Amino acid sequence: MSSLTTNKTVLKWLDEMFELVKPDKIVWIDGSKEQIEEFREEACSTGEMFRLNQELLPDCYLHRTAVNDVARVEHRTFICAPTKEQAGPSNNWMAPDEAYRMLYDIARDGYKGRTAYVIPYSMGPVGSPFSKIGIELTDSIYVVLNMCIMTRVGTPVLRALGDKDDWVRGLHCKCQIDEEKRYICHFPQDNTIISVNSGYGGNVLLGKKCFALRIASYQGYMEGWQAEHMLILGIENPKGEVKYICAAFPSACGKTNLAMLIPPEGYREKGYRVWCVGDDIAWIRKGEDGRLYAINPENGFFGVAPGTNEKSNYNALASTKEGTIFTNVVHNLENNTVWWEGLDKNPPENALDWKGNPWNGKTSDVVGANPNSRFTSPAVNCPCISSQFENPQGVPISAFVFGGRRAKLAPLVYQSRDWKHGVFIGSVMASETTAAATGALGVVRRDPMAMLPFCGYNMADYFRHWIDIGKELDPMKAPKVFNVNWFRKDDEGHFLWPGFGDNLRVLDWIISRCEGRVGARETEIGYVPYAKDINLEGIEDKISKETLEEILLVDKTLWREEAKGIQEFYAKFGEKLPEELKQELDILKENIK
Ligand code: GTP
Ligand code: SPV
Ligand code: MN
């Protein structure tokens, strides 16, 4: 197939890669419906995908990854900057020469007997000043079809690129899906990503975590903008005014759910609406009016399936009803559809589990869907997708919200005293680990700004970048900074806060604070709501005033322990840790003495 561009930098790189991996055939992705249909046919004919019930789930498919390949692999993810210090203490590092040599050895001849797919893609609306272009070379149709949902692909992207060299190189080789030779490597200084021996989501859809966070965070550091692991949502009030919030929660901690939430009945009746701009990644820059603006660089959702249902996330579920690829969920053979834990109380009896083994949901005592099983759905499917989704200028941000899973300690919500204190709060975030990455579950770890696995450079420089961004903002225009915790538990392990749609009650307080319409209690850790200011109308049976008061308390004893943990974490960054953050830690220690 002839190439779709004459861009010499693209053709040169591709020639080098073809010479290395030796494909039998080369196919350029043009983004046409016909081509996508051809790939679906082919993937079904080889058993790589299954066509689901086309009446109930039109254009929907099921895919199973290898059993050893179901999540991101943080211990095999590397930042290959020229020096270890540039990668920083929170990243795995390999010297670029050594990494290229090792990866090329693994990838050599890897496409023999296979087809090379060349995917030109844009992160962000094609032609937006925020947007960036990448080219992913892959030997996986599954990757192609996912990228066609998650990003803007094809000929218009190459047209926008023209002759420029400003694009990110991405080589993906499935190889033998060998865990021992699995590597996800980033070369921020070369705009290059190489991923070998995986076929799973975040490891191989290179536009997502690899480019839009790891490479882009470094680009943002160099160019004065930010790439963050944040959802973007708009809250419309009864007057029709929309305020936008960006929120950073670690993987599988509620971004997709919050981004698409349905307001509680009382709010709906009054005329409140929530609009989803993005559910995972935000690219943020200062606009001409001096405010921060954000776009969602993606074009689809790669969402966690388990727990998604009519009630918890109606909009996400609705998004999966057409043109969706399901990965590692249960195959319901009764009607050729899909199922996962938490979808409904009616698991299929005649089914295949995520590994493809016969599974009876009524009698089995093991889960049918992998805990990190996912759906890949087009953003346009989402009933509450924002009218600003395609706005090339992005949306103005009123608040940044940080949060994680903390059974104890962190109150339901609190506000920082100012920007610097807000950066401190983001930098000391901690959360219990989830199934989104391989490794231990439920262990509390520091995950600054939910970026620990995704920051493409030294995290101390990343903190400095955050502080510097704030210095350039007029305090009146800078987003206000908050922390939330939907995951406080009682001693029996039950969640104390109802969560999901009811989280709007907390966002309501946040917006009121941004608009200066409500007071707050100044505490040792920042501004905490008075219980009376969190609207509990309609959920008095789900949460008592006493419980609310309990989850708004600041327990000094626990915070003293926390301060020790923060100090240990900060010590890793040595002299590079910004002085401002040391001062903020000193203030906290003084406050809770
Ligand atoms: P990634 O796609 O991995 O980045 O995850 P995410 O941050 O988008 O997480 P998602 O919204 O998919 O939620 C992950 C899990 O958290 C699901 O099992 C949800 O049911 C659960 N969850 C989300 N919001 C809430 C909440 O408000 N309360 C409780 N208790 N659980 C929640
Ligand atoms: C996450 O783990 O934060 C995800 C899923 O959004 S993945 O694309 O696999 O990284
Ligand atoms: Mn994520």
XYZ file of C-alpha atoms and ligand atoms in Angstrom:
636
model
C 0.000 0.000 0.000
C 1.415 3.409 -0.902
C 2.070 5.831 1.929
C -0.462 8.502 2.803
C 2.137 11.220 3.313
C 5.254 12.660 1.727
C 6.545 13.920 5.085
C 10.232 12.914 4.935
C 10.658 12.630 8.712
C 7.759 10.185 8.864
C 8.892 8.120 5.875
C 12.451 7.923 7.151
C 11.435 6.682 10.583
C 9.007 4.168 9.108
C 11.685 2.819 6.750
C 14.011 2.298 9.691
C 11.306 0.540 11.666
C 10.219 -1.650 8.733
C 13.846 -2.626 8.224
C 13.907 -3.654 11.880
C 10.600 -5.511 12.283
C 10.270 -6.829 8.696
C 6.518 -6.845 8.104
C 4.982 -8.984 5.344
C 2.568 -6.207 4.519
C 2.100 -2.502 5.290
C -1.317 -0.890 5.799
C -1.894 2.827 6.408
C -4.902 3.760 8.515
C -6.966 6.336 6.622
C -9.772 6.523 9.173
C -12.517 5.473 6.733
C -15.542 3.444 7.818
C -14.863 0.894 5.068
C -11.373 0.230 6.346
C -12.539 -0.155 9.942
C -15.168 -2.656 8.762
C -12.469 -4.652 6.949
C -10.369 -4.828 10.123
C -13.351 -5.984 12.168
C -14.047 -8.747 9.640
C -10.466 -9.853 9.708
C -10.161 -9.773 13.499
C -13.302 -11.925 13.766
C -12.035 -14.389 11.172
C -8.834 -14.971 13.155
C -10.611 -15.208 16.523
C -8.924 -12.059 17.833
C -12.368 -10.514 18.363
C -15.951 -11.717 18.633
C -18.844 -9.938 17.006
C -21.544 -9.444 19.637
C -25.336 -9.435 19.154
C -25.700 -6.729 16.495
C -29.304 -5.971 17.384
C -28.631 -5.360 21.053
C -25.071 -4.053 20.653
C -24.533 -2.750 17.102
C -20.877 -2.615 16.002
C -19.756 -3.995 19.369
C -16.993 -6.574 19.802
C -15.358 -8.609 22.539
C -11.644 -9.187 22.930
C -9.662 -11.224 25.454
C -6.060 -10.393 26.182
C -3.518 -12.970 27.281
C -4.075 -14.046 30.873
C -0.686 -12.618 31.857
C -1.470 -9.262 30.234
C -4.452 -7.542 31.857
C -3.186 -4.232 33.256
C -0.462 -1.637 33.044
C 2.929 -2.909 34.202
C 4.497 -0.117 36.210
C 7.601 -2.119 37.159
C 8.342 -2.613 33.442
C 7.648 0.997 32.437
C 10.739 3.150 31.907
C 11.612 6.779 31.327
C 14.741 6.643 29.160
C 16.019 10.198 29.645
C 19.748 10.898 29.153
C 20.371 10.866 32.926
C 18.746 9.057 35.828
C 18.198 12.369 37.552
C 16.045 13.585 34.652
C 13.741 10.598 35.171
C 13.764 11.223 38.916
C 13.376 8.950 41.943
C 9.779 7.927 41.198
C 10.433 6.497 37.722
C 12.277 3.433 36.474
C 15.170 4.578 34.353
C 17.293 3.055 31.629
C 20.017 4.803 29.600
C 18.634 5.578 26.115
C 21.394 3.759 24.161
C 21.054 0.673 26.255
C 17.251 0.776 26.041
C 17.180 1.204 22.260
C 19.626 -1.662 21.841
C 17.639 -3.989 24.085
C 14.265 -3.044 22.580
C 15.490 -3.345 18.994
C 16.856 -6.800 19.817
C 13.454 -7.808 21.151
C 11.548 -6.250 18.245
C 13.895 -7.426 15.457
C 11.958 -9.400 12.793
C 8.932 -9.186 15.105
C 6.478 -8.447 12.272
C 7.584 -11.394 10.099
C 4.416 -13.101 8.882
C 2.423 -10.139 10.218
C 1.006 -6.860 8.908
C 2.363 -3.461 9.935
C -0.405 -0.948 10.600
C 0.590 2.709 10.421
C -1.770 4.838 12.536
C -1.488 8.626 12.147
C -3.413 10.111 15.094
C -4.089 13.450 16.707
C -4.370 13.969 20.443
C -6.918 16.789 20.615
C -9.192 18.086 17.860
C -7.303 18.177 14.544
C -5.900 21.666 14.128
C -6.456 22.856 17.738
C -3.546 24.890 19.151
C -3.477 22.392 22.058
C -3.245 19.325 19.813
C -0.256 17.106 19.074
C 0.260 14.398 16.492
C 1.614 10.881 16.816
C 2.251 7.926 14.556
C 1.848 4.479 16.038
C 3.221 1.482 14.210
C 1.578 -1.704 15.469
C 1.091 -5.342 14.513
C -2.247 -5.554 16.346
C -5.667 -5.011 14.747
C -7.064 -4.717 18.278
C -4.786 -1.722 18.822
C -5.824 -0.209 15.486
C -9.526 -0.535 16.256
C -9.089 0.868 19.760
C -7.007 3.804 18.515
C -9.743 4.535 15.950
C -12.113 5.040 18.903
C -9.747 6.686 21.390
C -8.100 9.211 19.034
C -8.719 11.117 15.800
C -7.008 9.075 13.086
C -6.197 9.061 9.393
C -5.713 11.351 6.436
C -6.818 14.678 8.049
C -4.128 14.165 10.703
C -1.379 13.786 8.094
C -2.695 16.857 6.316
C -2.447 18.824 9.586
C 1.102 17.530 10.130
C 2.316 18.546 6.666
C 6.121 18.437 6.452
C 6.739 19.087 10.151
C 8.950 16.935 12.364
C 6.794 17.745 15.412
C 5.215 14.314 16.052
C 5.636 11.428 18.455
C 7.077 8.142 17.226
C 5.441 5.029 18.640
C 6.513 1.464 17.940
C 4.390 -1.349 19.306
C 5.319 -5.018 18.843
C 3.180 -7.740 20.358
C 6.094 -10.172 19.983
C 5.180 -13.294 22.008
C 3.387 -11.455 24.859
C 6.265 -12.621 27.000
C 5.997 -11.108 30.487
C 9.717 -11.412 31.034
C 10.463 -9.340 27.961
C 7.639 -6.827 28.363
C 8.836 -3.217 28.321
C 7.030 0.091 27.967
C 9.773 2.635 27.294
C 9.619 6.375 26.787
C 12.286 8.630 25.319
C 10.938 12.112 26.114
C 13.936 13.868 24.550
C 13.362 11.954 21.273
C 9.539 12.101 21.223
C 9.626 8.307 21.053
C 7.762 5.410 22.671
C 8.555 1.703 22.282
C 6.239 -0.960 23.709
C 6.987 -4.679 23.377
C 5.373 -7.949 24.478
C 1.998 -6.593 25.578
C -1.435 -6.292 23.996
C -3.233 -4.554 26.869
C -4.773 -1.051 26.909
C -2.529 1.439 28.641
C 0.578 -0.498 27.573
C -0.205 -0.410 23.861
C -2.707 2.344 22.997
C 0.278 4.630 22.798
C -1.722 7.842 22.423
C -3.093 7.456 25.947
C -0.837 7.172 28.985
C 2.428 6.892 27.022
C 1.996 9.984 24.854
C -0.790 12.098 26.365
C 0.730 11.849 29.861
C 4.354 10.665 29.964
C 5.675 12.316 26.789
C 3.223 15.239 26.944
C 4.002 16.049 30.602
C 7.619 16.572 29.524
C 6.561 18.587 26.462
C 4.399 20.701 28.760
C 7.330 21.248 31.123
C 9.467 22.439 28.193
C 6.736 24.514 26.537
C 4.888 25.968 29.538
C 1.697 23.920 29.704
C 0.422 20.876 31.630
C -0.624 17.311 30.814
C -2.598 15.873 33.735
C -4.379 12.640 34.726
C -7.637 14.554 35.132
C -11.260 14.370 34.126
C -12.931 17.562 32.914
C -16.592 18.233 33.675
C -18.968 21.146 33.366
C -21.677 21.888 35.951
C -24.614 23.836 34.572
C -26.688 25.710 37.147
C -30.401 26.540 36.774
C -29.458 29.885 35.174
C -27.674 28.010 32.406
C -24.183 29.057 33.515
C -21.546 26.331 33.214
C -18.494 26.078 35.490
C -15.701 23.622 34.653
C -13.741 21.479 37.080
C -10.669 19.284 36.488
C -10.176 16.396 38.899
C -7.173 14.103 39.365
C -7.860 10.712 40.983
C -5.562 7.693 40.614
C -6.506 4.843 38.265
C -9.815 3.163 39.107
C -10.652 5.819 41.722
C -13.685 7.378 40.106
C -12.787 9.777 37.258
C -15.108 8.233 34.652
C -17.876 8.061 37.248
C -17.544 11.676 38.337
C -17.114 12.982 34.785
C -20.513 11.595 33.736
C -22.495 11.848 36.928
C -26.237 12.245 36.954
C -27.324 14.901 39.448
C -29.451 13.704 42.382
C -33.178 14.188 41.871
C -33.435 17.423 43.865
C -30.687 19.007 41.767
C -32.169 17.723 38.486
C -35.529 19.232 39.359
C -33.917 22.599 40.008
C -32.248 22.429 36.579
C -28.685 21.330 37.356
C -26.879 19.391 34.609
C -23.427 17.835 34.381
C -21.543 17.772 31.065
C -18.580 15.511 30.361
C -15.601 16.983 28.508
C -13.157 14.204 29.416
C -12.796 11.260 31.797
C -9.053 10.614 32.064
C -6.645 13.182 30.648
C -6.534 16.981 30.470
C -4.113 19.201 28.563
C -4.089 22.621 30.160
C -2.756 26.023 29.095
C -3.194 29.674 29.879
C -5.625 31.481 27.615
C -5.401 35.046 26.384
C -7.660 36.213 29.213
C -5.160 34.891 31.784
C -7.306 31.955 32.882
C -6.389 28.271 32.529
C -8.137 26.339 29.758
C -8.307 22.553 29.313
C -8.986 20.171 26.467
C -9.499 16.434 26.530
C -6.925 15.073 24.060
C -8.838 11.798 23.668
C -11.824 10.936 21.493
C -13.240 8.018 23.487
C -13.411 6.362 26.891
C -11.338 3.370 28.012
C -13.435 2.776 31.101
C -13.466 0.246 33.936
C -16.376 -2.171 33.325
C -16.959 -3.799 36.757
C -19.281 -1.712 38.881
C -20.675 0.188 35.887
C -24.476 -0.071 35.872
C -27.674 1.877 35.226
C -27.523 3.405 38.677
C -23.809 3.954 39.318
C -23.011 5.367 35.878
C -25.948 5.463 33.495
C -24.070 7.613 30.970
C -21.029 5.348 30.781
C -23.264 2.331 30.308
C -25.217 4.133 27.583
C -21.912 4.964 25.879
C -21.152 1.238 25.528
C -24.289 0.351 23.552
C -22.767 0.965 20.125
C -19.375 0.857 18.426
C -17.695 -0.421 21.593
C -14.878 -2.912 22.148
C -15.151 -4.846 25.406
C -11.943 -6.281 26.824
C -11.790 -9.145 29.353
C -15.461 -9.083 30.379
C -17.850 -12.074 30.582
C -19.237 -13.352 27.267
C -22.932 -14.075 27.852
C -23.652 -16.965 25.476
C -27.392 -16.839 26.177
C -27.795 -13.800 23.930
C -24.254 -13.105 22.701
C -23.825 -10.000 24.846
C -21.503 -9.093 27.707
C -21.667 -9.043 31.486
C -19.487 -8.011 34.405
C -19.675 -7.948 38.182
C -21.906 -5.103 39.280
C -23.781 -4.772 35.953
C -26.964 -6.275 37.391
C -28.043 -8.958 39.841
C -28.674 -11.428 37.053
C -25.405 -13.047 35.963
C -25.673 -15.403 32.979
C -25.563 -19.134 33.648
C -24.264 -20.034 30.223
C -21.221 -17.890 29.718
C -17.470 -17.689 29.231
C -15.370 -15.893 31.811
C -12.716 -13.341 30.865
C -10.252 -16.152 30.219
C -12.662 -17.851 27.813
C -13.500 -20.723 30.145
C -17.093 -21.952 30.663
C -18.587 -19.960 33.534
C -21.893 -20.078 35.368
C -22.597 -16.809 37.131
C -25.205 -18.375 39.423
C -22.957 -21.090 40.825
C -19.388 -19.960 40.272
C -17.433 -18.625 43.216
C -14.837 -16.847 41.071
C -15.405 -13.566 39.252
C -16.340 -13.737 35.585
C -14.904 -10.418 34.425
C -11.349 -9.355 35.133
C -11.412 -6.603 37.814
C -9.616 -4.362 35.299
C -11.837 -5.330 32.340
C -12.703 -2.325 30.205
C -14.917 -0.870 27.496
C -13.598 1.305 24.670
C -16.441 3.630 23.614
C -16.660 6.651 21.314
C -17.067 9.905 23.271
C -19.937 10.961 21.008
C -22.008 8.074 22.415
C -22.110 9.697 25.830
C -25.546 11.212 26.498
C -23.985 14.010 28.573
C -21.040 14.816 26.296
C -20.302 18.534 26.516
C -21.089 20.875 23.618
C -17.504 22.091 24.196
C -15.967 18.652 23.622
C -14.622 19.652 20.194
C -13.862 23.272 21.145
C -10.266 23.744 19.938
C -9.721 26.449 22.617
C -10.800 24.204 25.499
C -12.896 25.193 28.513
C -12.003 27.633 31.341
C -11.182 25.904 34.625
C -12.664 27.156 37.918
C -11.290 24.455 40.212
C -8.730 21.681 40.460
C -9.776 18.743 42.601
C -7.402 16.086 43.917
C -8.526 12.872 45.557
C -7.902 9.238 46.251
C -9.053 6.196 48.158
C -8.418 6.724 51.856
C -10.443 4.600 54.262
C -9.404 6.953 57.067
C -7.825 10.398 57.482
C -8.736 12.551 54.464
C -12.030 14.423 55.007
C -14.824 14.321 52.433
C -13.593 17.642 51.057
C -11.296 20.513 51.961
C -9.910 23.551 50.195
C -6.341 24.786 50.065
C -5.440 28.161 51.529
C -3.897 29.274 48.245
C -2.260 27.917 45.060
C 1.027 26.895 46.717
C -0.804 25.058 49.464
C -2.914 23.485 46.696
C 0.219 22.186 44.976
C 1.306 20.786 48.345
C -2.036 18.988 48.741
C -1.733 17.487 45.250
C 1.888 16.501 45.814
C 1.121 14.515 48.980
C -1.926 12.694 47.625
C -2.063 9.054 48.624
C -4.420 6.297 47.632
C -5.026 2.574 48.033
C -3.755 0.706 44.950
C -6.267 -0.836 42.504
C -6.436 -3.491 39.775
C -5.568 -0.918 37.079
C -1.903 -1.856 37.480
C -0.381 -5.241 38.270
C 0.859 -5.597 41.846
C -0.527 -5.571 45.386
C -4.090 -4.275 45.889
C -5.325 -1.895 48.573
C -1.916 -0.693 49.738
C -1.728 3.034 50.519
C 0.931 4.697 48.402
C 1.797 8.288 47.583
C 0.502 9.203 44.145
C 1.118 12.928 43.613
C -1.562 14.498 41.417
C -2.462 10.878 40.400
C 0.640 11.159 38.174
C 3.075 8.810 39.929
C 2.965 6.230 37.084
C 2.585 8.858 34.364
C 5.073 11.687 34.901
C 7.679 11.641 32.120
C 10.373 13.518 34.044
C 11.669 14.219 37.535
C 8.682 14.681 39.802
C 10.480 17.396 41.775
C 10.675 19.406 38.539
C 7.030 18.590 37.941
C 6.143 20.109 41.357
C 8.255 23.143 40.469
C 6.356 23.425 37.170
C 3.044 23.426 39.043
C 4.271 26.147 41.409
C 5.570 28.241 38.498
C 2.289 27.980 36.580
C 0.548 29.463 39.619
C 3.042 32.322 39.848
C 2.018 33.426 36.377
C -1.673 33.442 37.198
C -3.586 36.363 38.637
C -4.845 34.895 41.971
C -8.347 36.088 41.082
C -8.251 34.013 37.900
C -6.350 30.966 39.131
C -8.431 27.841 39.706
C -9.108 27.152 43.397
C -7.665 23.878 44.652
C -9.530 21.190 46.611
C -9.115 17.641 47.883
C -11.931 15.087 48.072
C -12.276 11.563 49.442
C -15.377 9.522 48.519
C -13.910 6.424 50.120
C -13.976 6.926 53.905
C -15.012 3.685 55.625
C -16.397 2.728 59.020
C -14.757 0.051 61.159
C -16.784 -2.664 59.400
C -15.446 -1.547 56.028
C -18.629 0.143 54.729
C -18.353 3.349 52.741
C -19.606 6.275 54.840
C -20.369 8.624 51.944
C -22.958 7.495 49.331
C -20.779 8.669 46.440
C -21.529 8.537 42.706
C -24.342 11.012 41.786
C -24.338 12.361 45.316
C -20.792 13.606 44.768
C -22.460 16.579 43.055
C -23.340 17.785 46.568
C -19.629 18.211 47.201
C -18.987 19.782 43.784
C -21.807 22.197 44.614
C -19.908 23.298 47.731
C -16.723 23.588 45.677
C -18.383 25.863 43.110
C -19.936 27.931 45.915
C -16.458 28.397 47.373
C -15.097 29.421 43.970
C -17.828 32.021 43.736
C -17.287 33.181 47.320
C -20.885 32.332 48.248
C -20.250 30.125 51.269
C -18.098 30.244 54.396
C -15.827 27.509 55.683
C -14.028 26.421 58.821
C -10.318 27.115 58.769
C -8.547 24.026 60.074
C -5.015 22.714 60.411
C -5.136 21.303 56.869
C -7.179 23.951 55.032
C -10.802 25.053 54.705
C -13.363 22.400 55.618
C -17.130 22.811 55.052
C -19.546 23.427 57.862
C -21.792 20.349 57.831
C -24.839 22.560 57.257
C -23.381 23.701 53.929
C -23.314 20.232 52.386
C -26.790 19.684 50.989
C -28.143 16.331 52.213
C -31.722 16.901 50.996
C -33.219 13.632 49.818
C -30.477 11.376 51.226
C -31.143 11.771 54.931
C -31.790 8.002 55.013
C -28.416 7.227 53.382
C -26.222 9.416 55.560
C -26.870 11.026 58.914
C -25.754 14.487 59.951
C -23.474 12.816 62.536
C -21.762 10.696 59.895
C -21.276 13.752 57.713
C -19.737 15.567 60.663
C -17.484 12.585 61.273
C -16.126 12.585 57.712
C -15.484 16.318 57.921
C -13.353 16.007 61.057
C -9.603 16.564 61.073
C -8.014 13.986 63.382
C -4.730 15.512 64.531
C -3.282 12.200 65.719
C -3.741 10.643 62.299
C -2.399 13.750 60.581
C 0.739 13.598 62.703
C 1.360 10.113 61.311
C 0.569 11.427 57.837
C 3.102 14.244 58.170
C 5.781 11.636 58.910
C 4.814 9.741 55.771
C 4.956 12.943 53.728
C 8.374 13.774 55.111
C 9.687 10.335 54.135
C 8.227 10.676 50.676
C 9.640 14.151 50.189
C 13.085 12.953 51.304
C 13.346 10.908 48.108
C 13.604 14.117 46.100
C 16.506 15.485 48.154
C 17.640 18.991 47.351
C 15.496 19.163 44.237
C 12.262 19.381 46.210
C 10.947 22.957 45.836
C 11.500 25.064 48.935
C 7.834 26.120 48.834
C 6.730 22.541 49.489
C 9.130 22.134 52.417
C 7.599 25.290 53.881
C 4.088 23.934 53.409
C 5.052 20.732 55.209
C 6.506 22.809 58.051
C 3.237 24.750 58.294
C 1.270 21.499 58.476
C 3.576 20.107 61.159
C 3.263 23.298 63.168
C -0.547 23.274 62.830
C -0.984 19.733 64.109
C 1.668 19.845 66.827
P -9.065 4.791 35.235
O -9.801 4.617 33.963
O -8.311 3.554 35.642
O -8.181 5.988 35.254
O -10.166 4.881 36.428
P -11.211 6.025 36.877
O -10.530 6.984 37.785
O -11.911 6.577 35.702
O -12.225 5.185 37.793
P -13.767 4.794 37.556
O -14.668 5.992 37.479
O -13.843 3.829 36.442
O -14.111 4.058 38.943
C -13.408 2.928 39.351
C -14.126 2.240 40.470
O -14.427 3.138 41.533
C -15.459 1.627 40.033
O -15.527 0.304 40.502
C -16.495 2.478 40.707
O -17.632 1.744 41.027
C -15.790 3.030 41.944
N -16.312 4.370 42.295
C -16.371 5.444 41.473
N -16.938 6.509 42.124
C -17.219 6.086 43.371
C -17.793 6.723 44.517
O -18.170 7.897 44.518
N -17.903 5.963 45.657
C -17.501 4.658 45.693
N -17.638 3.999 46.831
N -16.950 4.017 44.628
C -16.813 4.730 43.491
C -5.485 3.943 34.091
O -4.965 2.898 34.523
O -5.349 5.047 34.658
C -6.332 3.885 32.883
C -6.355 2.650 32.113
O -6.952 4.875 32.523
S -4.953 2.462 31.123
O -5.244 3.034 29.794
O -4.716 1.013 30.992
O -3.835 3.136 31.692
Mn -6.628 6.635 33.972
